[in-house]
Coordinates of N, CA and C in Angstrom, one line a residue:
M4 N 0.8 -1.2 0.0 CA 0.0 0.0 0.0 C 0.9 1.2 0.0
T5 N 1.1 1.8 -1.2 CA 1.9 3.0 -1.3 C 1.1 4.2 -1.3
K6 N 1.4 5.2 -0.5 CA 0.7 6.5 -0.5 C 1.6 7.6 -0.9
E7 N 1.1 8.6 -1.5 CA 1.9 9.7 -1.9 C 2.2 10.7 -0.8
A8 N 3.3 11.3 -0.8 CA 3.6 12.3 0.2 C 2.9 13.6 -0.1
L9 N 2.6 14.3 1.0 CA 2.1 15.7 0.9 C 3.2 16.6 0.7
N10 N 3.3 17.3 -0.5 CA 4.4 18.2 -0.7 C 3.9 19.7 -0.4
K11 N 4.8 20.6 -0.5 CA 4.5 22.0 -0.1 C 3.4 22.6 -1.0
S12 N 3.4 22.3 -2.3 CA 2.4 22.9 -3.2 C 1.1 22.2 -2.9
D13 N 1.0 20.9 -2.6 CA -0.2 20.3 -2.2 C -0.8 20.9 -0.9
L14 N 0.1 21.1 0.0 CA -0.4 21.8 1.3 C -1.0 23.1 1.0
I15 N -0.3 23.9 0.2 CA -0.8 25.3 -0.1 C -2.2 25.2 -0.8
E16 N -2.3 24.2 -1.7 CA -3.6 24.0 -2.4 C -4.7 23.6 -1.5
R17 N -4.4 22.7 -0.6 CA -5.4 22.3 0.4 C -5.9 23.4 1.3
I18 N -4.9 24.2 1.8 CA -5.2 25.3 2.7 C -6.1 26.3 1.9
A19 N -5.7 26.6 0.7 CA -6.5 27.6 -0.1 C -7.9 27.1 -0.4
L20 N -8.0 25.8 -0.6 CA -9.4 25.2 -0.9 C -10.3 25.3 0.4
K21 N -9.7 25.0 1.5 CA -10.4 25.1 2.8 C -10.7 26.5 3.2
N22 N -10.0 27.5 2.7 CA -10.2 28.9 3.0 C -10.4 29.7 1.8
P23 N -11.5 29.6 1.1 CA -11.7 30.3 -0.2 C -11.6 31.8 -0.1
H24 N -11.7 32.4 1.1 CA -11.5 33.8 1.3 C -10.1 34.3 1.2
L25 N -9.1 33.3 1.2 CA -7.7 33.6 1.1 C -7.2 33.3 -0.3
A26 N -6.6 34.2 -0.9 CA -6.0 34.0 -2.3 C -4.8 33.0 -2.2
E27 N -4.7 32.1 -3.1 CA -3.6 31.1 -3.1 C -2.2 31.8 -2.9
P28 N -1.9 32.9 -3.6 CA -0.6 33.5 -3.4 C -0.3 33.9 -1.9
L29 N -1.4 34.4 -1.3 CA -1.3 34.7 0.1 C -1.0 33.5 1.0
V30 N -1.7 32.4 0.7 CA -1.5 31.2 1.4 C 0.0 30.7 1.2
E31 N 0.4 30.8 0.0 CA 1.8 30.4 -0.4 C 2.8 31.2 0.4
E32 N 2.6 32.5 0.5 CA 3.5 33.4 1.2 C 3.5 33.0 2.7
A33 N 2.3 32.7 3.3 CA 2.2 32.4 4.7 C 3.0 31.1 5.0
V34 N 2.8 30.1 4.1 CA 3.5 28.8 4.3 C 5.0 29.0 4.2
R35 N 5.5 29.8 3.2 CA 6.9 30.1 3.0 C 7.5 30.8 4.3
I36 N 6.7 31.8 4.8 CA 7.2 32.5 6.0 C 7.3 31.6 7.2
M37 N 6.3 30.7 7.3 CA 6.3 29.7 8.5 C 7.5 28.8 8.4
I38 N 7.8 28.3 7.2 CA 8.9 27.4 7.0 C 10.2 28.1 7.2
D39 N 10.3 29.3 6.7 CA 11.5 30.1 6.9 C 11.8 30.4 8.4
Q40 N 10.7 30.7 9.1 CA 10.8 31.0 10.6 C 11.3 29.7 11.3
M41 N 10.8 28.6 10.9 CA 11.2 27.3 11.5 C 12.7 27.0 11.3
I42 N 13.1 27.3 10.0 CA 14.5 27.1 9.7 C 15.4 28.0 10.5
D43 N 15.0 29.3 10.6 CA 15.8 30.3 11.4 C 15.8 29.9 12.8
T44 N 14.7 29.4 13.4 CA 14.7 29.0 14.8 C 15.6 27.9 15.1
L45 N 15.5 26.8 14.2 CA 16.4 25.7 14.4 C 17.8 26.0 14.2
S46 N 18.1 26.9 13.2 CA 19.5 27.3 12.9 C 20.1 28.0 14.1
S47 N 19.3 28.6 14.9 CA 19.7 29.3 16.1 C 19.8 28.4 17.3
D48 N 19.6 27.1 17.1 CA 19.7 26.1 18.1 C 18.6 26.2 19.1
D49 N 17.5 26.8 18.7 CA 16.3 27.0 19.5 C 15.3 25.8 19.2
R50 N 14.4 25.6 20.1 CA 13.4 24.5 19.9 C 12.1 25.1 19.4
I51 N 11.3 24.3 18.7 CA 10.0 24.7 18.2 C 9.0 23.7 18.8
E52 N 8.0 24.3 19.5 CA 6.9 23.4 20.0 C 5.6 23.9 19.5
I53 N 4.9 23.0 18.9 CA 3.5 23.3 18.4 C 2.6 22.3 19.2
R54 N 1.9 22.8 20.2 CA 1.0 22.0 21.1 C 0.1 21.2 20.3
G55 N -0.1 19.9 20.6 CA -1.0 19.0 19.9 C -0.4 18.4 18.6
F56 N 0.7 19.0 18.2 CA 1.4 18.5 17.0 C 2.7 17.8 17.3
G57 N 3.6 18.6 17.9 CA 4.9 18.0 18.2 C 5.9 19.1 18.4
S58 N 7.2 18.7 18.5 CA 8.3 19.6 18.7 C 9.4 19.2 17.8
F59 N 10.2 20.3 17.4 CA 11.4 20.1 16.6 C 12.5 20.6 17.5
A60 N 13.6 19.9 17.4 CA 14.8 20.3 18.1 C 16.0 19.8 17.3
L61 N 17.2 20.2 17.7 CA 18.4 19.7 17.0 C 19.0 18.7 17.9
H62 N 19.5 17.6 17.3 CA 20.3 16.6 18.0 C 21.7 16.8 17.5
H63 N 22.6 16.9 18.5 CA 24.0 17.1 18.1 C 24.7 15.8 18.1
R64 N 25.4 15.5 17.0 CA 26.2 14.3 16.9 C 27.7 14.6 16.9
D65 N 28.4 13.9 17.7 CA 29.8 14.1 17.9 C 30.6 13.6 16.7
P66 N 31.8 14.1 16.4 CA 32.6 13.5 15.3 C 32.9 12.1 15.6
R67 N 33.1 11.3 14.6 CA 33.4 9.9 14.7 C 34.1 9.4 13.5
V68 N 34.6 8.2 13.7 CA 35.3 7.5 12.5 C 34.3 6.5 12.0
G69 N 34.0 6.7 10.7 CA 33.1 5.8 10.0 C 33.9 4.9 9.0
R70 N 33.1 4.1 8.3 CA 33.8 3.3 7.2 C 33.1 3.5 5.9
N71 N 33.9 3.6 4.9 CA 33.4 3.6 3.5 C 32.9 2.2 3.2
P72 N 31.6 2.0 2.9 CA 31.1 0.6 2.7 C 31.7 0.0 1.5
K73 N 32.1 0.8 0.5 CA 32.6 0.2 -0.7 C 34.1 -0.3 -0.6
T74 N 34.9 0.5 0.1 CA 36.3 0.2 0.2 C 36.7 -0.4 1.6
G75 N 35.9 -0.1 2.6 CA 36.2 -0.5 4.0 C 37.2 0.4 4.7
K76 N 37.6 1.5 4.0 CA 38.6 2.4 4.6 C 37.9 3.3 5.6
S77 N 38.7 3.7 6.6 CA 38.2 4.6 7.7 C 38.0 6.0 7.1
V78 N 36.9 6.6 7.5 CA 36.6 8.0 7.1 C 36.2 8.8 8.3
D79 N 36.8 10.0 8.4 CA 36.4 10.9 9.5 C 35.1 11.5 9.2
V80 N 34.2 11.4 10.1 CA 32.8 12.0 9.9 C 32.8 13.2 10.9
A81 N 32.6 14.4 10.4 CA 32.5 15.6 11.2 C 31.3 15.6 12.1
A82 N 31.4 16.4 13.2 CA 30.3 16.7 14.1 C 29.2 17.4 13.3
K83 N 28.0 17.1 13.7 CA 26.9 17.8 13.0 C 25.7 17.8 13.8
S84 N 24.8 18.7 13.5 CA 23.5 18.8 14.1 C 22.4 18.4 13.1
V85 N 21.5 17.6 13.6 CA 20.4 17.2 12.7 C 19.1 17.5 13.3
P86 N 18.1 18.0 12.5 CA 16.8 18.2 13.1 C 16.1 16.9 13.5
H87 N 15.4 17.0 14.6 CA 14.6 15.9 15.1 C 13.2 16.3 15.4
F88 N 12.2 15.5 15.0 CA 10.8 15.8 15.3 C 10.3 14.8 16.3
K89 N 9.7 15.2 17.3 CA 9.0 14.4 18.3 C 7.5 14.7 18.3
P90 N 6.7 13.7 17.8 CA 5.3 14.0 17.7 C 4.7 14.2 19.1
G91 N 3.6 15.0 19.2 CA 2.9 15.3 20.4 C 1.9 14.2 20.6
K92 N 1.3 14.1 21.8 CA 0.3 13.1 22.1 C -0.9 13.1 21.2
A93 N -1.4 14.3 20.9 CA -2.6 14.3 20.0 C -2.3 13.8 18.6
L94 N -1.1 14.1 18.1 CA -0.7 13.5 16.8 C -0.5 12.0 16.8
R95 N 0.1 11.5 17.8 CA 0.3 10.1 18.0 C -1.0 9.4 18.1
D96 N -1.9 9.9 18.9 CA -3.2 9.3 19.1 C -4.0 9.3 17.7
A97 N -4.0 10.4 17.0 CA -4.7 10.5 15.7 C -4.2 9.5 14.7
V98 N -2.8 9.4 14.7 CA -2.2 8.4 13.7 C -2.5 7.0 14.1
N99 N -2.5 6.7 15.4 CA -2.8 5.4 15.9 C -4.2 5.0 15.7
E100 N -5.1 5.9 15.7 CA -6.5 5.7 15.4 C -6.7 5.2 14.0
Q101 N -5.9 5.8 13.1 CA -6.0 5.4 11.6 C -5.5 4.0 11.4
V102 N -4.5 3.6 12.2 CA -3.9 2.2 12.1 C -4.9 1.1 12.5
K103 N -5.7 1.4 13.5 CA -6.6 0.4 14.0 C -7.6 -0.1 13.0

């Protein structure tokens, strides 16, 4: 059972359809601003919490020695920060209801 992903343009279209009083370019700008704000917040190492949906935070990974799977040679992997999403209870419950 393969389902298609909801991409940004689909999201904009759905929001515009549910809110006919808002022009699609206005919805597109609002979505862009929201995503930009989320990126800026995470880039500043701050946390984002949306009650009922979930939270976004950075997980910091230390530098390590990895292996090139093709050659088996050691490779230095630099430290990095990766975005992490933790779903909220309402989202988990809603998703689990769909699974039942």
